[in-house]
């Protein structure tokens, strides 16, 4: 088990409806030392890739992406979930559905910050049905930039997102892939990697 | 001028209505090396303070807070702006008005992540009228924790928030305090610190 899997076993809480709560270290309170280990691991797994920018999505992807960016020496762009009056000018827009919040969001990135010369690593905290990720991929492709890879903290392997997006030829590295969860016993089974 | 002030002069854009766009390095695309310099500076300015947790607010505070946290060796908690079905249990709630988005938000932090033993550094990207910051202070105080200090990237010195909150006895360290902006000439005047 890697450090993220160990932490999920220690502090993750399984709830009914396939909900995995990791808010004590990943997406509400954030363990920065753990994020640093995760960044190190992605750097290793994406070794040799020509990456000049990290793209993530607000809110819980941002902290992970910023700490990981230190290992790649690149800036981070975060996609926003709602139109802001300060975000004028031309924007790339994708529509995504949220599993957690049960609603549709527009995801936007200013055209200033993605262009055909960019080689992008997408980073996010969760991959389940893959809607958010598809929105980010759509935005990178609309800009003419290249998706060099996708770094995910926790993938729900029993949902279709990861398989679908890998089948499209994308290189996804999920640090923990949950194959099964049992809310009665609290047991979490990870995919062997 | 410190590195943030220099960067604002170089890449900030002044718009009518006292809008300062810093989205190329601070709150949409994020320059992680700049954030690291900012974290170093806050560590110096809050030297000797007993800080065991950083509190920020989604979305644009998160990256800055996470990089700063490495200089303090502490975890980060970010306040959320809307109720999420995954955020069950008891929460601290404050109502804040957004200058940028012209709407009211509930700001929430799980009670699990703030308690009377905590000594909190609050970090955010902007301080203007101070509404978001007052919400965060209210939440820290409701938890019984201590606000050890407040680190702001850019303060709009011509708006009332900073003065008001300093008058309440809080120790605010803003890395750049904008005294005046002229959208016609693009001139930005900083307060001498």
Short mmCIF file of C-alpha atoms in Angstrom, two decimals:
data_model
loop_
_atom_site.label_atom_id
_atom_site.label_comp_id
_atom_site.label_asym_id
_atom_site.label_seq_id
_atom_site.Cartn_x
_atom_site.Cartn_y
_atom_site.Cartn_z
CA UNK A 1 0.00 0.00 0.00
CA UNK A 2 1.20 3.51 -0.76
CA UNK A 3 0.86 6.40 1.68
CA UNK A 4 -2.51 7.54 0.32
CA UNK A 5 -4.02 4.05 0.51
CA UNK A 6 -2.70 3.69 4.06
CA UNK A 7 -4.24 7.02 5.01
CA UNK A 8 -7.60 6.10 3.46
CA UNK A 9 -7.66 2.89 5.51
CA UNK A 10 -6.73 4.82 8.66
CA UNK A 11 -8.92 7.93 8.35
CA UNK A 12 -11.37 7.40 5.47
CA UNK A 13 -14.99 6.75 6.40
CA UNK A 14 -17.30 4.62 4.25
CA UNK A 15 -20.91 5.76 4.08
CA UNK A 16 -23.95 4.24 2.43
CA UNK A 17 -24.38 4.99 -1.25
CA UNK A 18 -20.71 4.47 -2.08
CA UNK A 19 -19.65 7.66 -0.36
CA UNK A 20 -16.04 7.72 0.86
CA UNK A 21 -15.41 10.58 3.27
CA UNK A 22 -11.80 11.74 3.26
CA UNK A 23 -12.48 15.23 4.54
CA UNK A 24 -10.04 14.96 7.45
CA UNK A 25 -6.99 14.89 5.15
CA UNK A 26 -7.92 15.43 1.50
CA UNK A 27 -10.82 17.73 0.68
CA UNK A 28 -11.79 19.87 3.66
CA UNK A 29 -8.88 19.63 6.07
CA UNK A 30 -5.78 19.07 3.94
CA UNK A 31 -2.60 17.23 4.98
CA UNK A 32 0.09 19.10 3.07
CA UNK A 33 2.81 16.54 3.82
CA UNK A 34 0.62 13.82 2.32
CA UNK A 35 0.02 16.04 -0.74
CA UNK A 36 3.78 16.38 -1.10
CA UNK A 37 4.20 12.59 -1.13
CA UNK A 38 1.44 12.36 -3.73
CA UNK A 39 3.15 14.98 -5.89
CA UNK A 40 6.42 13.03 -5.67
CA UNK A 41 4.63 9.86 -6.77
CA UNK A 42 2.98 11.54 -9.79
CA UNK A 43 6.32 13.01 -10.79
CA UNK A 44 7.73 9.46 -10.78
CA UNK A 45 4.78 7.98 -12.68
CA UNK A 46 4.84 10.74 -15.31
CA UNK A 47 8.65 10.73 -15.62
CA UNK A 48 9.81 11.67 -19.10
CA UNK A 49 6.56 13.45 -19.96
CA UNK A 50 6.95 16.97 -21.23
CA UNK A 51 4.60 18.87 -18.87
CA UNK A 52 4.52 22.67 -18.68
CA UNK A 53 1.19 23.27 -16.94
CA UNK A 54 -1.16 21.62 -14.47
CA UNK A 55 -4.92 22.00 -14.87
CA UNK A 56 -7.31 21.27 -12.02
CA UNK A 57 -10.85 22.23 -10.97
CA UNK A 58 -12.10 24.11 -7.97
CA UNK A 59 -12.26 23.61 -5.11
CA UNK A 60 -10.74 20.41 -3.76
CA UNK A 61 -8.35 19.83 -6.67
CA UNK A 62 -6.51 23.10 -6.09
CA UNK A 63 -4.44 22.27 -3.01
CA UNK A 64 -3.31 18.92 -4.38
CA UNK A 65 -2.43 20.46 -7.75
CA UNK A 66 -0.44 23.34 -6.23
CA UNK A 67 1.72 21.07 -4.07
CA UNK A 68 2.21 18.63 -6.97
CA UNK A 69 3.20 21.55 -9.22
CA UNK A 70 6.30 22.09 -7.10
CA UNK A 71 7.59 18.69 -8.24
CA UNK A 72 7.04 19.61 -11.89
CA UNK A 73 8.15 23.27 -11.64
CA UNK A 74 5.07 24.48 -13.51
CA UNK A 75 2.14 26.86 -12.90
CA UNK A 76 -1.39 25.64 -12.11
CA UNK A 77 -4.62 26.77 -13.75
CA UNK A 78 -7.87 25.95 -12.02
CA UNK A 79 -11.14 25.67 -13.91
CA UNK A 80 -13.96 27.64 -12.30
CA UNK A 81 -17.44 26.35 -11.76
CA UNK A 82 -19.48 29.51 -12.25
CA UNK A 83 -19.22 32.65 -14.31
CA UNK A 84 -17.55 35.47 -12.37
CA UNK A 85 -17.76 39.14 -13.34
CA UNK A 86 -13.97 39.28 -12.99
CA UNK A 87 -13.50 36.54 -15.58
CA UNK A 88 -14.12 38.67 -18.64
CA UNK A 89 -12.87 37.93 -22.13
CA UNK A 90 -13.03 34.72 -24.03
CA UNK A 91 -13.34 31.47 -22.17
CA UNK A 92 -13.38 27.76 -22.84
CA UNK A 93 -16.60 26.30 -21.44
CA UNK A 94 -17.67 22.71 -20.75
CA UNK A 95 -20.77 21.44 -19.02
CA UNK A 96 -20.26 18.89 -16.24
CA UNK A 97 -22.53 17.01 -13.92
CA UNK A 98 -21.57 16.63 -10.26
CA UNK A 99 -22.10 13.28 -8.54
CA UNK A 100 -21.61 14.84 -5.10
CA UNK A 101 -23.80 17.89 -5.53
CA UNK A 102 -26.33 16.36 -7.93
CA UNK A 103 -26.36 19.37 -10.26
CA UNK A 104 -24.93 20.62 -13.54
CA UNK A 105 -22.15 23.17 -13.63
CA UNK A 106 -20.47 25.10 -16.34
CA UNK A 107 -16.72 24.74 -16.05
CA UNK A 108 -14.69 27.58 -17.51
CA UNK A 109 -11.06 28.41 -18.21
CA UNK A 110 -9.87 31.68 -19.67
CA UNK A 111 -8.46 31.28 -23.18
CA UNK A 112 -5.43 33.28 -22.05
CA UNK A 113 -4.15 30.37 -19.98
CA UNK A 114 -4.29 27.43 -22.39
CA UNK A 115 -2.87 27.40 -25.89
CA UNK A 116 -1.69 24.89 -28.52
CA UNK A 117 1.88 24.91 -27.16
CA UNK A 118 0.77 23.67 -23.72
CA UNK A 119 1.44 20.14 -22.48
CA UNK A 120 -1.01 19.65 -19.66
CA UNK A 121 -1.17 17.36 -16.66
CA UNK A 122 -4.74 17.28 -15.31
CA UNK A 123 -5.00 16.70 -11.55
CA UNK A 124 -8.10 16.10 -9.45
CA UNK A 125 -9.00 14.58 -6.11
CA UNK A 126 -11.68 12.08 -7.23
CA UNK A 127 -12.55 10.13 -10.36
CA UNK A 128 -15.91 8.37 -10.27
CA UNK A 129 -18.21 8.69 -13.29
CA UNK A 130 -15.64 10.94 -14.94
CA UNK A 131 -17.89 13.90 -15.75
CA UNK A 132 -15.63 16.59 -14.28
CA UNK A 133 -12.61 15.02 -15.94
CA UNK A 134 -14.31 14.86 -19.34
CA UNK A 135 -15.08 18.56 -19.00
CA UNK A 136 -11.42 19.33 -18.32
CA UNK A 137 -10.25 17.14 -21.24
CA UNK A 138 -12.76 18.87 -23.51
CA UNK A 139 -11.37 22.26 -22.48
CA UNK A 140 -7.73 21.24 -23.08
CA UNK A 141 -8.61 19.84 -26.48
CA UNK A 142 -10.62 22.94 -27.44
CA UNK A 143 -7.50 25.01 -26.72
CA UNK A 144 -5.36 22.85 -29.02
CA UNK A 145 -3.12 21.89 -26.07
CA UNK A 146 -2.05 18.29 -25.36
CA UNK A 147 -3.22 16.19 -22.39
CA UNK A 148 0.05 14.54 -21.31
CA UNK A 149 -1.52 12.71 -18.42
CA UNK A 150 -4.15 12.66 -15.70
CA UNK A 151 -3.25 12.37 -12.02
CA UNK A 152 -6.08 11.33 -9.71
CA UNK A 153 -5.88 10.90 -5.95
CA UNK A 154 -8.76 8.47 -5.44
CA UNK A 155 -10.51 6.58 -8.25
CA UNK A 156 -13.71 4.68 -7.62
CA UNK A 157 -12.79 1.67 -9.72
CA UNK A 158 -16.33 0.28 -9.57
CA UNK A 159 -17.65 3.31 -11.46
CA UNK A 160 -17.21 3.69 -15.20
CA UNK A 161 -15.21 6.93 -15.47
CA UNK A 162 -11.67 5.55 -15.28
CA UNK A 163 -12.27 2.70 -17.72
CA UNK A 164 -14.03 4.95 -20.23
CA UNK A 165 -11.33 7.61 -20.22
CA UNK A 166 -8.47 5.05 -20.37
CA UNK A 167 -10.26 3.46 -23.35
CA UNK A 168 -10.03 6.82 -25.11
CA UNK A 169 -6.24 6.49 -24.84
CA UNK A 170 -5.55 8.81 -21.92
CA UNK A 171 -2.81 7.98 -19.41
CA UNK A 172 -4.44 8.07 -15.97
CA UNK A 173 -2.44 7.53 -12.80
CA UNK A 174 -4.72 7.11 -9.80
CA UNK A 175 -2.83 6.82 -6.53
CA UNK A 176 -5.59 4.77 -4.91
CA UNK A 177 -8.19 2.79 -6.86
CA UNK A 178 -11.06 1.64 -4.65
CA UNK A 179 -12.54 -1.59 -6.00
CA UNK A 180 -15.13 -2.06 -3.30
CA UNK A 181 -16.36 -0.44 -0.10
CA UNK A 182 -18.61 -1.84 2.61
CA UNK A 183 -20.37 0.77 4.73
CA UNK A 184 -21.38 -1.82 7.33
CA UNK A 185 -17.90 -3.14 8.09
CA UNK A 186 -15.99 -0.07 6.89
CA UNK A 187 -13.84 -2.32 4.70
CA UNK A 188 -12.14 -0.78 1.66
CA UNK A 189 -10.58 -2.95 -1.06
CA UNK A 190 -7.98 -1.41 -3.38
CA UNK A 191 -7.03 -2.54 -6.87
CA UNK A 192 -3.50 -3.99 -7.01
CA UNK A 193 -1.29 -1.66 -9.06
CA UNK B 1 8.58 46.79 -3.45
CA UNK B 2 8.28 43.14 -2.52
CA UNK B 3 7.85 40.38 -5.09
CA UNK B 4 4.05 40.45 -5.01
CA UNK B 5 3.91 44.23 -5.49
CA UNK B 6 6.38 43.94 -8.36
CA UNK B 7 4.28 41.24 -9.97
CA UNK B 8 1.06 43.28 -9.59
CA UNK B 9 2.74 46.21 -11.35
CA UNK B 10 4.01 43.90 -14.10
CA UNK B 11 0.97 41.69 -14.72
CA UNK B 12 -2.00 43.13 -12.82
CA UNK B 13 -4.68 44.87 -14.88
CA UNK B 14 -6.76 47.73 -13.51
CA UNK B 15 -10.38 47.82 -14.64
CA UNK B 16 -13.12 50.35 -14.03
CA UNK B 17 -15.00 50.00 -10.76
CA UNK B 18 -11.85 49.36 -8.72
CA UNK B 19 -11.37 45.90 -10.16
CA UNK B 20 -7.79 44.61 -10.07
CA UNK B 21 -7.33 41.56 -12.29
CA UNK B 22 -4.52 39.30 -11.13
CA UNK B 23 -5.81 36.16 -12.78
CA UNK B 24 -2.58 35.46 -14.68
CA UNK B 25 -0.63 34.69 -11.49
CA UNK B 26 -2.86 34.68 -8.39
CA UNK B 27 -6.45 33.50 -8.74
CA UNK B 28 -6.99 31.60 -11.98
CA UNK B 29 -3.52 30.76 -13.25
CA UNK B 30 -1.31 30.41 -10.17
CA UNK B 31 2.44 31.06 -9.98
CA UNK B 32 3.57 28.54 -7.38
CA UNK B 33 7.06 30.05 -7.00
CA UNK B 34 5.49 33.40 -6.19
CA UNK B 35 3.21 31.68 -3.65
CA UNK B 36 6.31 30.17 -2.06
CA UNK B 37 7.89 33.63 -1.67
CA UNK B 38 4.63 34.87 -0.15
CA UNK B 39 4.58 31.97 2.31
CA UNK B 40 8.17 32.74 3.32
CA UNK B 41 7.23 36.38 3.94
CA UNK B 42 4.22 35.52 6.11
CA UNK B 43 6.36 33.09 8.10
CA UNK B 44 8.75 36.00 8.79
CA UNK B 45 5.96 38.45 9.65
CA UNK B 46 4.25 36.00 12.00
CA UNK B 47 7.51 34.79 13.56
CA UNK B 48 7.07 33.73 17.16
CA UNK B 49 3.34 33.14 16.76
CA UNK B 50 2.12 29.77 17.88
CA UNK B 51 0.23 28.59 14.78
CA UNK B 52 -1.00 25.01 14.34
CA UNK B 53 -3.56 25.40 11.55
CA UNK B 54 -4.27 27.57 8.53
CA UNK B 55 -7.85 28.45 7.61
CA UNK B 56 -8.78 29.74 4.17
CA UNK B 57 -11.85 29.93 1.95
CA UNK B 58 -12.55 28.38 -1.42
CA UNK B 59 -11.56 28.74 -4.12
CA UNK B 60 -8.73 31.20 -4.69
CA UNK B 61 -7.42 31.13 -1.12
CA UNK B 62 -6.64 27.42 -1.23
CA UNK B 63 -3.51 27.37 -3.38
CA UNK B 64 -1.88 30.25 -1.51
CA UNK B 65 -2.76 28.70 1.85
CA UNK B 66 -1.40 25.25 0.93
CA UNK B 67 1.96 26.57 -0.23
CA UNK B 68 2.20 28.89 2.81
CA UNK B 69 1.39 25.94 5.08
CA UNK B 70 4.67 24.30 4.11
CA UNK B 71 6.51 27.17 5.82
CA UNK B 72 4.51 26.69 9.02
CA UNK B 73 4.38 22.87 8.94
CA UNK B 74 0.64 22.80 9.58
CA UNK B 75 -2.52 21.49 7.88
CA UNK B 76 -4.96 23.72 6.01
CA UNK B 77 -8.74 23.79 6.40
CA UNK B 78 -10.76 25.50 3.72
CA UNK B 79 -14.20 26.94 4.39
CA UNK B 80 -16.79 25.88 1.82
CA UNK B 81 -19.29 28.21 0.23
CA UNK B 82 -22.27 25.89 -0.19
CA UNK B 83 -23.73 22.95 1.65
CA UNK B 84 -22.51 19.66 0.23
CA UNK B 85 -24.23 16.34 0.81
CA UNK B 86 -20.83 14.93 1.79
CA UNK B 87 -20.37 17.51 4.53
CA UNK B 88 -22.64 15.89 7.06
CA UNK B 89 -22.47 16.39 10.81
CA UNK B 90 -22.20 19.58 12.74
CA UNK B 91 -20.80 22.63 11.06
CA UNK B 92 -19.88 26.20 11.91
CA UNK B 93 -21.78 28.54 9.60
CA UNK B 94 -21.34 32.23 8.79
CA UNK B 95 -23.11 34.31 6.19
CA UNK B 96 -20.89 36.41 3.92
CA UNK B 97 -21.51 38.78 1.05
CA UNK B 98 -19.28 38.60 -2.03
CA UNK B 99 -18.09 41.82 -3.65
CA UNK B 100 -17.00 39.98 -6.80
CA UNK B 101 -20.05 37.83 -7.31
CA UNK B 102 -22.61 40.23 -5.82
CA UNK B 103 -24.38 37.55 -3.83
CA UNK B 104 -24.64 36.12 -0.33
CA UNK B 105 -23.04 32.82 0.56
CA UNK B 106 -23.09 30.61 3.57
CA UNK B 107 -19.56 29.74 4.58
CA UNK B 108 -19.18 26.48 6.46
CA UNK B 109 -16.47 24.57 8.31
CA UNK B 110 -16.97 21.17 9.88
CA UNK B 111 -16.78 21.31 13.68
CA UNK B 112 -14.36 18.37 13.53
CA UNK B 113 -11.59 20.59 12.19
CA UNK B 114 -11.59 23.57 14.57
CA UNK B 115 -11.50 23.34 18.35
CA UNK B 116 -10.54 25.46 21.37
CA UNK B 117 -6.93 24.23 21.29
CA UNK B 118 -6.35 25.55 17.76
CA UNK B 119 -4.20 28.61 17.02
CA UNK B 120 -5.26 29.69 13.58
CA UNK B 121 -3.64 31.73 10.83
CA UNK B 122 -6.31 32.89 8.37
CA UNK B 123 -5.10 33.30 4.78
CA UNK B 124 -6.94 34.74 1.80
CA UNK B 125 -6.12 36.29 -1.56
CA UNK B 126 -8.06 39.56 -1.28
CA UNK B 127 -9.25 41.86 1.50
CA UNK B 128 -11.64 44.61 0.36
CA UNK B 129 -14.78 45.21 2.41
CA UNK B 130 -13.80 42.36 4.72
CA UNK B 131 -17.01 40.34 4.54
CA UNK B 132 -15.39 37.00 3.76
CA UNK B 133 -12.77 37.59 6.44
CA UNK B 134 -15.37 38.48 9.06
CA UNK B 135 -17.13 35.22 8.26
CA UNK B 136 -13.91 33.27 8.82
CA UNK B 137 -13.16 35.14 12.08
CA UNK B 138 -16.70 34.44 13.27
CA UNK B 139 -16.22 30.73 12.57
CA UNK B 140 -12.87 30.56 14.41
CA UNK B 141 -14.35 32.36 17.40
CA UNK B 142 -17.44 30.14 17.43
CA UNK B 143 -15.11 27.14 17.71
CA UNK B 144 -13.29 28.61 20.70
CA UNK B 145 -10.01 28.64 18.75
CA UNK B 146 -7.67 31.65 18.65
CA UNK B 147 -7.03 33.83 15.60
CA UNK B 148 -3.24 34.29 15.79
CA UNK B 149 -3.07 36.35 12.64
CA UNK B 150 -4.45 37.08 9.21
CA UNK B 151 -2.31 36.86 6.07
CA UNK B 152 -3.71 38.62 3.00
CA UNK B 153 -2.13 38.74 -0.44
CA UNK B 154 -3.72 41.94 -1.75
CA UNK B 155 -5.59 44.44 0.41
CA UNK B 156 -7.61 47.22 -1.16
CA UNK B 157 -6.54 49.91 1.29
CA UNK B 158 -9.17 52.33 0.03
CA UNK B 159 -11.97 50.02 1.20
CA UNK B 160 -12.96 49.72 4.83
CA UNK B 161 -12.30 46.03 5.59
CA UNK B 162 -8.67 46.20 6.68
CA UNK B 163 -9.10 49.23 8.95
CA UNK B 164 -12.24 47.81 10.54
CA UNK B 165 -10.71 44.43 11.31
CA UNK B 166 -7.41 45.94 12.56
CA UNK B 167 -9.50 48.18 14.85
CA UNK B 168 -10.96 45.03 16.36
CA UNK B 169 -7.40 44.12 17.42
CA UNK B 170 -6.54 41.53 14.79
CA UNK B 171 -3.01 41.29 13.41
CA UNK B 172 -3.32 41.53 9.62
CA UNK B 173 -0.30 41.21 7.34
CA UNK B 174 -1.18 42.17 3.78
CA UNK B 175 1.69 41.64 1.37
CA UNK B 176 0.45 44.37 -0.98
CA UNK B 177 -1.87 47.20 0.10
CA UNK B 178 -3.28 49.07 -2.86
CA UNK B 179 -4.01 52.69 -1.92
CA UNK B 180 -5.24 53.81 -5.32
CA UNK B 181 -5.77 52.48 -8.84
CA UNK B 182 -6.39 54.36 -12.05
CA UNK B 183 -8.08 52.33 -14.78
CA UNK B 184 -7.24 54.95 -17.44
CA UNK B 185 -3.48 55.04 -16.89
CA UNK B 186 -3.20 51.58 -15.29
CA UNK B 187 -1.30 53.16 -12.37
CA UNK B 188 -1.33 51.34 -9.04
CA UNK B 189 -0.18 53.04 -5.84
CA UNK B 190 0.86 50.89 -2.86
CA UNK B 191 0.88 51.86 0.82
CA UNK B 192 4.42 52.08 2.21
CA UNK B 193 4.95 49.29 4.73
#
